[in-house]
Amino acid sequence: MPVSCTTQCGRRAILRRPKTGTALCKECFFEAFETEVHHTITSGNLFQPEQVVAIAASGGKDSTVLAYIMKHLNDKYDYKLNLMLLSIDEGITGYRDDSLDTVKQNKEDYQLPLKILSYQDLYGWTMDKIVEEVGKKNNCTFCGVFRRQALERGAVMMGASCIATGHNADDIAETVLMNIMRGDIARLGRCCSSVTSSDGALPRVKPLKFCYEKEIVMYAYFRKLVYFSTECVFAPNAYRGHARTFLKDLERIRPSVIMDIIHSGENLMFQSGVKTPQQSTCVRCGHVSSQELCQACTLLTCLNEGRAKHGVSKKSHKIKTLREPV
Ligand code: SF4
């Protein structure tokens, strides 16, 4: 039997929201989803008028929805933001080369300027070559550290004053779980913030912080957005994969668990009182770093000296990143 839209708009419901369980028609789902993102942006003061915002665009569902919705809300609510797309080409054959075609399509569809920076140009290495050197165990450590710095460098080149990323509620809940399992309280605090900034680095903002992954997929599907859905050929990251599976199992039993974990992480953040490390600049590349040599330069040195496996040992430089931190 047909179900009516819960908003009583008179239309037929075509979906049940994973986040709230409410039955909605397509138009009311768009309205609810977009209003929530607008609320995240305004209540968290994520942007200022006239700001140049670099949207980290990978061609995947999250960044495609982010680019679409940022453009839509910027027009609808007159945020007065200057939006741009920024993509990083890690040099992964059969994955990034294809997904960059999607980003180029996004550029045309949304009429936003696009800049692409490659690991090859920035570091003299591609991920294909790095994997040949280090194998598939620690490759994501190199990729995450290099991507984080590459985004910063690209955004500075574009004249942006902040970087918007497509991290969603599931990503953040997974990271909370991972940081709890590692006992990393400092990262636990940072991963829950919708704006993360450190001295000298551009702020990173997460407008999709409260959006469930399932709803992002639904939104992209019903909006008919073009995105790239193939997984990286060097995935999966085993540790995050376990946290993801655990979270999905919990979500099946109790859908609110994703928001509950984020709120727990936020509360722990306020109670922990852990100070973030003092930031200065890397003596070699001049980018922001809490140590004399930044993580990217440390890893690059190890690669260039043929000591790449040593570069990710915890003893050497405490590099524990398994994916770009959210
Ligand atoms: Fe990079 Fe790992 Fe992500 Fe592939 S799965 S894009 S290697 S971080």
Coordinates of C-alpha atoms and ligand atoms in Angstrom, one line a residue:
M1 CA 0.0 0.0 0.0
P2 CA 1.4 3.4 -1.0
V3 CA 2.8 5.4 2.0
S4 CA 2.2 9.2 2.1
C5 CA 5.1 11.6 2.7
T6 CA 5.4 12.3 6.5
T7 CA 5.5 16.1 5.9
Q8 CA 1.8 15.9 4.7
C9 CA 2.8 17.6 1.4
G10 CA 0.3 15.3 -0.3
R11 CA 2.9 13.4 -2.3
R12 CA 3.8 9.7 -2.1
A13 CA 6.8 8.7 -0.1
I14 CA 9.5 7.0 -2.1
L15 CA 12.1 6.5 0.6
R16 CA 12.6 6.0 4.3
R17 CA 15.4 8.2 5.7
P18 CA 18.1 5.9 7.2
K19 CA 18.9 8.7 9.8
T20 CA 15.4 9.3 11.1
G21 CA 13.2 6.5 9.8
T22 CA 10.7 9.0 8.3
A23 CA 9.0 8.3 5.0
L24 CA 9.5 11.1 2.5
C25 CA 8.9 12.0 -1.1
K26 CA 11.9 13.0 -3.2
E27 CA 11.3 16.8 -2.9
C28 CA 10.9 16.7 0.9
F29 CA 14.0 14.5 1.2
F30 CA 16.0 17.1 -0.8
E31 CA 14.7 19.9 1.4
A32 CA 15.4 18.0 4.6
F33 CA 18.9 17.0 3.5
E34 CA 19.9 20.4 2.2
T35 CA 18.5 22.2 5.2
E36 CA 20.5 20.1 7.6
V37 CA 23.7 20.9 5.7
H38 CA 22.8 24.6 5.7
H39 CA 22.2 24.3 9.5
T40 CA 25.7 22.7 9.9
I41 CA 27.3 25.5 8.0
T42 CA 25.5 28.4 9.8
S43 CA 25.4 27.0 13.3
G44 CA 29.1 26.1 13.1
N45 CA 30.1 29.4 11.4
L46 CA 32.0 27.4 8.8
F47 CA 32.4 30.2 6.3
Q48 CA 32.6 33.9 6.0
P49 CA 31.3 36.0 3.2
E50 CA 33.7 36.6 0.3
Q51 CA 35.8 33.7 1.4
V52 CA 37.6 31.6 -1.3
V53 CA 36.8 28.0 -0.5
A54 CA 38.8 25.1 -2.1
I55 CA 36.5 22.1 -2.3
A56 CA 38.6 18.9 -2.1
A57 CA 37.2 16.9 -5.0
S58 CA 38.0 13.3 -5.7
G59 CA 35.1 12.4 -8.0
G60 CA 33.6 10.1 -5.4
K61 CA 30.1 10.4 -4.0
D62 CA 30.9 12.5 -0.9
S63 CA 32.9 15.2 -2.7
T64 CA 30.5 15.3 -5.6
V65 CA 27.5 15.8 -3.3
L66 CA 29.6 18.4 -1.4
A67 CA 30.4 20.3 -4.6
Y68 CA 26.8 20.2 -5.8
I69 CA 25.3 21.2 -2.4
M70 CA 27.8 24.0 -1.7
K71 CA 27.0 25.5 -5.1
H72 CA 23.3 25.1 -4.5
L73 CA 23.3 26.5 -1.0
N74 CA 25.7 29.4 -1.9
D75 CA 23.2 30.4 -4.6
K76 CA 20.1 29.8 -2.5
Y77 CA 21.2 31.5 0.7
D78 CA 23.7 34.0 -0.9
Y79 CA 26.7 33.0 1.3
K80 CA 28.8 35.0 -1.1
L81 CA 31.5 32.3 -1.3
N82 CA 34.0 32.0 -4.1
L83 CA 34.0 28.2 -4.7
M84 CA 36.7 26.2 -6.4
L85 CA 37.4 22.5 -7.0
L86 CA 40.8 21.1 -5.9
S87 CA 41.9 17.6 -6.9
I88 CA 44.9 15.6 -6.0
D89 CA 46.3 13.1 -8.5
E90 CA 48.0 10.4 -6.4
G91 CA 49.1 8.6 -9.6
I92 CA 47.1 5.4 -9.1
T93 CA 46.5 3.7 -12.5
G94 CA 43.0 2.5 -13.0
Y95 CA 41.6 4.5 -10.2
R96 CA 42.5 8.1 -9.9
D97 CA 43.0 8.7 -13.7
D98 CA 39.3 7.6 -14.1
S99 CA 37.9 9.5 -11.1
L100 CA 39.6 12.7 -12.3
D101 CA 37.5 12.5 -15.5
T102 CA 34.5 12.7 -13.2
V103 CA 35.9 15.7 -11.4
K104 CA 36.4 17.4 -14.8
Q105 CA 32.7 16.6 -15.6
N106 CA 31.8 18.2 -12.2
K107 CA 33.7 21.3 -13.2
E108 CA 31.6 21.6 -16.4
D109 CA 28.3 20.7 -14.6
Y110 CA 28.7 23.1 -11.7
Q111 CA 30.7 25.8 -13.6
L112 CA 33.5 25.9 -10.9
P113 CA 37.2 26.4 -11.5
L114 CA 39.3 23.3 -11.1
K115 CA 43.0 22.8 -10.1
I116 CA 44.7 19.4 -10.2
L117 CA 48.0 18.8 -8.4
S118 CA 49.9 15.5 -8.7
Y119 CA 52.2 13.6 -6.3
Q120 CA 54.5 13.2 -9.2
D121 CA 54.9 17.0 -9.6
L122 CA 55.0 17.7 -5.9
Y123 CA 57.1 14.8 -4.6
G124 CA 58.6 13.1 -7.7
W125 CA 56.7 9.9 -6.8
T126 CA 53.4 8.3 -7.8
M127 CA 51.5 6.0 -5.5
D128 CA 52.0 3.2 -8.1
K129 CA 55.8 3.6 -7.5
I130 CA 55.4 4.0 -3.8
V131 CA 53.5 0.7 -3.6
E132 CA 56.3 -1.0 -5.6
E133 CA 58.7 0.3 -3.0
V134 CA 56.7 -0.3 0.3
G135 CA 54.2 -2.9 -0.6
K136 CA 50.5 -2.7 0.2
K137 CA 50.7 -2.7 3.9
N138 CA 51.7 0.9 4.7
N139 CA 50.8 2.6 1.4
C140 CA 47.9 4.5 2.8
T141 CA 50.2 6.1 5.4
F142 CA 52.2 7.7 2.6
C143 CA 49.1 8.6 0.6
G144 CA 47.3 10.2 3.5
V145 CA 50.3 12.3 4.6
F146 CA 51.1 13.4 1.1
R147 CA 47.4 14.2 0.3
R148 CA 47.0 16.3 3.4
Q149 CA 50.0 18.5 2.5
A150 CA 49.1 18.5 -1.3
L151 CA 45.6 19.9 -0.5
E152 CA 47.2 22.6 1.7
R153 CA 49.6 23.6 -1.1
G154 CA 47.0 23.5 -3.8
A155 CA 44.6 25.6 -1.8
V156 CA 47.3 28.2 -1.1
M157 CA 48.1 28.3 -4.8
M158 CA 44.4 29.0 -5.5
G159 CA 44.2 31.8 -3.0
A160 CA 41.8 29.8 -0.8
S161 CA 41.5 30.6 2.9
C162 CA 39.9 27.3 3.8
I163 CA 39.5 23.7 2.5
A164 CA 36.0 22.0 2.5
T165 CA 36.2 18.2 2.6
G166 CA 33.4 15.6 2.1
H167 CA 33.9 13.7 5.4
N168 CA 30.5 12.4 6.4
A169 CA 29.0 11.2 9.7
D170 CA 30.0 7.6 9.1
D171 CA 33.7 8.6 8.5
I172 CA 33.8 10.6 11.7
A173 CA 32.1 7.9 13.8
E174 CA 34.6 5.4 12.4
T175 CA 37.5 7.7 13.2
V176 CA 36.2 8.2 16.8
L177 CA 36.1 4.4 17.2
M178 CA 39.6 4.0 15.8
N179 CA 41.0 6.7 18.0
I180 CA 39.4 5.1 21.1
M181 CA 40.8 1.7 20.1
R182 CA 44.3 3.3 19.7
G183 CA 43.9 5.4 22.8
D184 CA 44.7 8.5 20.8
I185 CA 42.8 11.2 22.8
A186 CA 44.4 14.2 21.0
R187 CA 43.1 12.9 17.6
L188 CA 39.8 12.0 19.1
G189 CA 39.2 15.6 20.0
R190 CA 40.2 16.9 16.6
C191 CA 38.3 14.4 14.5
C192 CA 34.9 15.5 15.9
S193 CA 35.2 19.2 15.1
S194 CA 33.5 20.6 12.0
V195 CA 36.4 23.0 11.7
T196 CA 39.9 21.9 12.4
S197 CA 42.7 24.3 12.2
S198 CA 46.2 24.6 13.5
D199 CA 48.5 27.6 13.6
G200 CA 49.7 28.4 10.1
A201 CA 47.6 25.8 8.3
L202 CA 44.4 26.6 6.5
P203 CA 41.2 25.6 8.3
R204 CA 39.5 22.4 7.1
V205 CA 35.7 22.3 7.3
K206 CA 33.3 19.4 7.1
P207 CA 29.8 20.6 5.9
L208 CA 28.6 17.0 5.6
K209 CA 29.6 16.2 9.2
F210 CA 26.1 15.1 10.1
C211 CA 25.1 13.4 6.9
Y212 CA 24.8 9.7 6.9
E213 CA 26.6 7.9 4.1
K214 CA 23.5 6.1 3.0
E215 CA 21.6 9.4 2.6
I216 CA 24.5 10.9 0.6
V217 CA 24.2 7.9 -1.8
M218 CA 20.4 8.5 -2.0
Y219 CA 20.8 12.2 -2.6
A220 CA 23.3 11.6 -5.4
Y221 CA 21.0 9.0 -6.9
F222 CA 17.9 11.1 -6.9
R223 CA 19.7 14.2 -8.0
K224 CA 21.2 12.1 -10.8
L225 CA 24.7 13.4 -9.9
V226 CA 27.7 11.9 -11.8
Y227 CA 30.2 10.3 -9.5
F228 CA 32.9 7.7 -9.5
S229 CA 32.2 4.7 -7.3
T230 CA 35.1 2.3 -7.8
E231 CA 37.3 1.6 -4.8
C232 CA 41.0 2.4 -4.9
V233 CA 43.0 -0.5 -6.2
F234 CA 45.3 -0.2 -3.1
A235 CA 42.4 -0.3 -0.6
P236 CA 41.2 -1.6 1.7
N237 CA 42.9 -0.1 4.8
A238 CA 42.5 -3.1 7.1
Y239 CA 42.1 -1.2 10.4
R240 CA 39.5 1.3 9.2
G241 CA 37.8 -1.6 7.4
H242 CA 37.2 -3.4 10.7
A243 CA 35.9 -0.2 12.3
R244 CA 33.6 0.3 9.3
T245 CA 32.2 -3.2 9.5
F246 CA 31.7 -2.9 13.2
L247 CA 29.8 0.4 12.8
K248 CA 27.6 -1.0 10.0
D249 CA 26.7 -3.9 12.2
L250 CA 25.7 -1.6 15.0
E251 CA 23.8 0.7 12.6
R252 CA 21.6 -2.2 11.5
I253 CA 20.5 -2.7 15.1
R254 CA 20.3 1.0 16.1
P255 CA 20.5 3.6 13.3
S256 CA 21.2 6.5 15.7
V257 CA 24.5 4.9 16.7
I258 CA 26.4 7.0 14.2
M259 CA 25.2 10.3 15.7
D260 CA 25.6 8.9 19.2
I261 CA 29.2 8.0 18.6
I262 CA 29.9 11.5 17.2
H263 CA 28.3 13.1 20.2
S264 CA 30.2 10.9 22.6
G265 CA 33.4 11.9 20.8
E266 CA 32.5 15.6 21.2
N267 CA 31.8 15.2 24.9
L268 CA 35.1 13.3 25.4
M269 CA 36.9 16.1 23.5
F270 CA 35.6 18.7 25.9
Q271 CA 36.4 16.6 29.0
S272 CA 39.9 15.4 27.9
G273 CA 41.7 18.7 28.2
V274 CA 44.3 17.3 25.9
K275 CA 46.3 20.1 24.3
T276 CA 47.1 20.0 20.6
P277 CA 50.9 20.0 19.8
Q278 CA 52.6 23.3 19.3
Q279 CA 52.7 24.0 15.5
S280 CA 55.7 25.6 13.7
T281 CA 57.1 25.1 10.2
C282 CA 59.1 22.3 8.7
V283 CA 62.8 23.2 8.3
R284 CA 62.9 21.7 4.8
C285 CA 59.6 22.6 3.0
G286 CA 58.4 25.4 5.2
H287 CA 54.9 23.9 5.6
V288 CA 53.2 23.7 9.0
S289 CA 54.5 21.0 11.2
S290 CA 54.6 20.1 14.9
Q291 CA 58.1 18.6 14.5
E292 CA 61.3 19.9 13.0
L293 CA 60.7 17.9 9.8
C294 CA 57.1 17.5 8.7
Q295 CA 55.6 14.1 8.1
A296 CA 55.6 14.5 4.3
C297 CA 59.4 15.4 4.3
T298 CA 60.1 12.5 6.7
L299 CA 58.4 10.0 4.4
L300 CA 59.9 11.5 1.3
T301 CA 63.4 11.3 2.7
C302 CA 62.8 7.6 3.6
L303 CA 61.5 7.0 0.0
N304 CA 64.4 8.8 -1.7
E305 CA 67.0 7.0 0.5
G306 CA 65.4 3.6 0.0
R307 CA 64.4 3.3 3.6
A308 CA 60.6 3.5 3.0
K309 CA 59.5 0.7 5.2
H310 CA 61.5 2.2 8.1
G311 CA 59.7 5.5 7.5
V312 CA 56.4 4.3 8.9
S313 CA 57.7 2.5 12.0
K314 CA 56.3 4.0 15.1
K315 CA 59.8 4.2 16.6
S316 CA 61.2 6.4 13.9
H317 CA 58.9 9.4 13.8
K318 CA 55.6 8.5 15.3
I319 CA 53.8 8.5 12.0
K320 CA 50.6 6.5 12.7
T321 CA 48.3 8.0 10.1
L322 CA 46.4 5.3 8.2
R323 CA 44.3 7.6 6.1
E324 CA 44.0 11.3 6.0
P325 CA 42.7 12.3 9.5
V326 CA 39.2 13.6 9.5
Ligands
SF4_1 FE1 45.5 6.4 -1.1 FE2 45.0 4.3 0.4 FE3 43.0 5.9 -0.2 FE4 44.1 4.4 -2.1 S1 43.0 3.6 -0.3 S2 43.6 6.6 -2.3 S3 46.3 4.4 -1.4 S4 44.8 6.4 1.1

